[in-house]
Short mmCIF file of C-alpha atoms in Angstrom, two decimals:
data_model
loop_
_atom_site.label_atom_id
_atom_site.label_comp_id
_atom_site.label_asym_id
_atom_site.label_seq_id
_atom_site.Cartn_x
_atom_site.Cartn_y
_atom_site.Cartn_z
CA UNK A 46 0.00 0.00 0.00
CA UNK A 47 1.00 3.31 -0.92
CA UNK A 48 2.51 5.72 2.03
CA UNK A 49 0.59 8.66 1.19
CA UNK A 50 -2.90 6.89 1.15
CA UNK A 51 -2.54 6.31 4.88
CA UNK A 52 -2.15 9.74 5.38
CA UNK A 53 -4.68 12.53 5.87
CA UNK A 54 -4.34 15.00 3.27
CA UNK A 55 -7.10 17.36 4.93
CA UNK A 56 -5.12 21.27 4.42
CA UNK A 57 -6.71 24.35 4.39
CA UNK A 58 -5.61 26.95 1.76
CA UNK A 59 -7.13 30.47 1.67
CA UNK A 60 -6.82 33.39 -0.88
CA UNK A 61 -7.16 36.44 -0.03
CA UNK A 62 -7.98 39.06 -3.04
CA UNK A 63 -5.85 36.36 -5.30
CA UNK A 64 -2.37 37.61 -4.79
CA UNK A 65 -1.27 35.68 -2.16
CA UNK A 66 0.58 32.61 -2.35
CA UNK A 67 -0.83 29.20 -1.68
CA UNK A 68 1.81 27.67 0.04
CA UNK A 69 -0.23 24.15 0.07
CA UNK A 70 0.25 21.07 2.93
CA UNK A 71 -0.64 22.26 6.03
CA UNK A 72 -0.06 26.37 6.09
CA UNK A 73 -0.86 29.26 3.82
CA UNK A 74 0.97 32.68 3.30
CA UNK A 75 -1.04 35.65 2.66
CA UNK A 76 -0.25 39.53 3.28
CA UNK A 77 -2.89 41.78 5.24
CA UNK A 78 -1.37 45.12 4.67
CA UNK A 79 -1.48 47.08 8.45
CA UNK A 80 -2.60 50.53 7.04
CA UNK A 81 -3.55 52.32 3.65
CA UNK A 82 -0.74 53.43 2.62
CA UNK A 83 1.03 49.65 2.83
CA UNK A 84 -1.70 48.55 0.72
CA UNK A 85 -1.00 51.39 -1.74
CA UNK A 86 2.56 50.58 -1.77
CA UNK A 87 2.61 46.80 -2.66
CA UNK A 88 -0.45 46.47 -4.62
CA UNK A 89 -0.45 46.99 -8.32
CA UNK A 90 -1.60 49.82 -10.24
CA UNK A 91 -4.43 47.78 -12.27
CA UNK A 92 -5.69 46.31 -8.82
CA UNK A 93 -4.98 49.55 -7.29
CA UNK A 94 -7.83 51.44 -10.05
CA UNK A 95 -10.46 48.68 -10.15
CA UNK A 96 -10.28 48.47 -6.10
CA UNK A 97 -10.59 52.94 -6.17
CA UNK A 98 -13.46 52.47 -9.04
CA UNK A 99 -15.48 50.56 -5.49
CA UNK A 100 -14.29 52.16 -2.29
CA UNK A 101 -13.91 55.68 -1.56
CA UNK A 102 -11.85 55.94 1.04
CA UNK A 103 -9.14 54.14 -0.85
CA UNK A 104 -9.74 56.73 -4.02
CA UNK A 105 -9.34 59.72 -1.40
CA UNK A 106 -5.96 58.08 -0.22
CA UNK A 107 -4.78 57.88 -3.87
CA UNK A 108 -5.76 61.17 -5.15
CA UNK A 109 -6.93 63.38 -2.01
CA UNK A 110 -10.66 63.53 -2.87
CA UNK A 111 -13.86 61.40 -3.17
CA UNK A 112 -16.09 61.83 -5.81
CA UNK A 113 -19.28 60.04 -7.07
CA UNK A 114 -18.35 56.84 -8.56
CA UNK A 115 -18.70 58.20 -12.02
CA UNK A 116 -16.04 60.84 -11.56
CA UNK A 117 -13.92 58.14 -10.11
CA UNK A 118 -13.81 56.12 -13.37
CA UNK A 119 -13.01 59.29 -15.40
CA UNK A 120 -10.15 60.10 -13.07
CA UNK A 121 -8.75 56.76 -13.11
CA UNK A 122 -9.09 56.69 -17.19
CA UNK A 123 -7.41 60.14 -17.38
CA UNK A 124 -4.60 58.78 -15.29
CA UNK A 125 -3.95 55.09 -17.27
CA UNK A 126 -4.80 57.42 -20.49
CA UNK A 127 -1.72 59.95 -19.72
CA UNK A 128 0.12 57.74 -17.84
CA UNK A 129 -0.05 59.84 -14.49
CA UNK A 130 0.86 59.15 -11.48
CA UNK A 131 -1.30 59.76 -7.91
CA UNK A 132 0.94 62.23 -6.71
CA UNK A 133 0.57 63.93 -10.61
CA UNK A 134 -3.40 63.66 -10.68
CA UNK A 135 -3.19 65.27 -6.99
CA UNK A 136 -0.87 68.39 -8.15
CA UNK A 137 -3.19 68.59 -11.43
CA UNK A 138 -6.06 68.78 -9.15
CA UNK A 139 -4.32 71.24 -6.90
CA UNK A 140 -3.48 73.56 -9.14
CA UNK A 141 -6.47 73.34 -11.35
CA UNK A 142 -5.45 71.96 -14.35
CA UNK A 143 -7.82 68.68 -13.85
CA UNK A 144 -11.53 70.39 -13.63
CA UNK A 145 -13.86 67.99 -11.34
CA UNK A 146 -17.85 69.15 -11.38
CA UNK A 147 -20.78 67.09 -10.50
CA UNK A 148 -21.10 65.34 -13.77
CA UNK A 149 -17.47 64.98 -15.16
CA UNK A 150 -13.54 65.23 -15.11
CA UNK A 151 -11.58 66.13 -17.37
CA UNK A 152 -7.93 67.76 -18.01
CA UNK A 153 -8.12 71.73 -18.75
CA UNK A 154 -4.81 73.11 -19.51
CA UNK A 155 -4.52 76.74 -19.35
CA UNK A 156 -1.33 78.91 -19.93
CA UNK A 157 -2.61 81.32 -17.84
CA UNK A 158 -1.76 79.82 -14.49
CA UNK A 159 1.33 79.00 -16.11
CA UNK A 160 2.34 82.77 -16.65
CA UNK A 161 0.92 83.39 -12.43
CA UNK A 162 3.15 80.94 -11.72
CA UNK A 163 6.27 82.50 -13.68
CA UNK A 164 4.77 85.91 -12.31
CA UNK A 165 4.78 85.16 -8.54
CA UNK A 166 8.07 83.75 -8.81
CA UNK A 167 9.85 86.84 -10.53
CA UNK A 168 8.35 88.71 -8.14
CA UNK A 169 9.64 87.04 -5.10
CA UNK A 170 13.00 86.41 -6.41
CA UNK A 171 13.21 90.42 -7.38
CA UNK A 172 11.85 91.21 -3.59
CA UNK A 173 14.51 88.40 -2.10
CA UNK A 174 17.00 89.84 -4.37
CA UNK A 175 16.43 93.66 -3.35
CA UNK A 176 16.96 92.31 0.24
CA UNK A 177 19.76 90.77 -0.32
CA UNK A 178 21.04 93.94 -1.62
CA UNK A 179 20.23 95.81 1.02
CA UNK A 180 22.35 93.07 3.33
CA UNK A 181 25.09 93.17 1.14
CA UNK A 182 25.50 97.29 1.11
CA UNK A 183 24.08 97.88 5.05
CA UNK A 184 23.90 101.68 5.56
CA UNK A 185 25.79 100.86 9.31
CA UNK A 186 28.71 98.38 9.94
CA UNK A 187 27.20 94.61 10.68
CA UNK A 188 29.27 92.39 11.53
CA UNK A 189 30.05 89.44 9.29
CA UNK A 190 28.14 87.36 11.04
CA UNK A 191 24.73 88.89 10.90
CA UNK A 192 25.07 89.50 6.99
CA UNK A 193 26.06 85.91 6.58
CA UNK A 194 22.65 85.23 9.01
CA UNK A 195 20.59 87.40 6.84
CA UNK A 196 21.70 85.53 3.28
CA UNK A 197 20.77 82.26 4.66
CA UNK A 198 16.89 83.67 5.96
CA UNK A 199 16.54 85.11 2.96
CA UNK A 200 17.39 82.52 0.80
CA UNK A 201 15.55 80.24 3.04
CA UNK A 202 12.59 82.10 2.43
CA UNK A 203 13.14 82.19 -1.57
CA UNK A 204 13.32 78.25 -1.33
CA UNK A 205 10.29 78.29 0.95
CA UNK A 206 8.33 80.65 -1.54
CA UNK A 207 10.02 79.03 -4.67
CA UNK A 208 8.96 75.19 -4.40
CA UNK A 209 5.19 75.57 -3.56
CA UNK A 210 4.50 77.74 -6.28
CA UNK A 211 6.84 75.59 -8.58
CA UNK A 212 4.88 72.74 -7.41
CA UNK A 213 1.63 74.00 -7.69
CA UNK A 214 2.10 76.28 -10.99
CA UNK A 215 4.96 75.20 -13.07
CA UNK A 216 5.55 71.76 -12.91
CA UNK A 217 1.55 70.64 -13.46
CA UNK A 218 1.87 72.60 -16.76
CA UNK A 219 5.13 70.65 -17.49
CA UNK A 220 3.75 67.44 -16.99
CA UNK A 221 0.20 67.92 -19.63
CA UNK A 222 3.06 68.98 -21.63
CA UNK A 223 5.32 66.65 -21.52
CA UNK A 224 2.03 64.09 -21.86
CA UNK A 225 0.95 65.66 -25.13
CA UNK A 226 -2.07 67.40 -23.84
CA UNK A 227 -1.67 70.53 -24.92
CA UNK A 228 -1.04 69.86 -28.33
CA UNK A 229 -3.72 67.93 -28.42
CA UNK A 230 -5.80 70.82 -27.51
CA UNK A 231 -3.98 73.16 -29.21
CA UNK A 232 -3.77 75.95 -26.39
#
């Protein structure tokens, strides 16, 4: 008689969501992610969209909002369309380049917000600069110290000033370019 037959072959193997690994016998491997963000990190993009397209709270963790379901599967087809990324959808969002109303979304690419964006940033670069001159050429004696105090504030402040409006303004433009939106709309 054969070994095995003697043998009860009673095992248990569960599958979770189907991307687990059966490990067979007598134990079974699966991953429960312990927050959001763990799931959003090891699940892949395709599971990542149909699993938005039904929950909510797992689009708002992607892309910072939660829409009706029907603005949820234009979103995700704008982003596997384009190729976006969350973090790109979010900034287009932000900045107003990816209009959401009650009954659609859809990309809007302006140049205007473009040119504010170049315009805010001239203008605090020419009023960081114009401080900087005034440290540089002090009307009193400072001590070396103070001036060298003063450049790093003020250029502190530039960088402060500089990235959110980069980030918000510049680079959103950048990346419909860069995706061939705007020639597509010929703006």
């Amino acid at each position: 008689m054969n070994k095995q037959a003697g043998q009860n072959h009673n095992s248990t193997q569960l599958n979770f969501g189907g991307i687990q690994r059966n490990a067979g016998r007598d134990y079974y491997e699966y991953l429960v992610p312990s927050s959001l963000k763990l799931l959003l990190a090891w699940t892949p993009t395709a599971e990542l969209d149909r699993r938005s397209l039904d929950n909510p709270k797992l689009f708002k963790c992607r892309f910072g909002f939660a829409p009706p379901t029907i603005i949820r599967e234009q979103v995700v087809a704008i982003r596997r369309q384009h190729d976006f990324t969350d973090q790109q959808i979010r900034w287009l969002r932000y900045s107003g380049l990816l209009k959401i109303t009650a009954q659609e979304a859809k990309l809007a690419p302006s140049r205007l917000i473009f040119m504010a964006g170049w315009l805010q940033l001239i203008v605090v670069s020419l009023v960081c600069s114009s401080m900087l001159f005034q440290i540089t050429y002090p009307t009193a004696i400072v001590p070396a110290w103070k001036q060298m105090a003063g450049y790093l504030f003020i250029c502190g402040y530039w960088m402060m000033m500089a990235w959110p409006l980069g980030k918000l303004y510049l680079e959103p433009w950048y990346v419909l370019k860069r995706a061939g939106v705007m020639e597509a709309q010929s703006i």
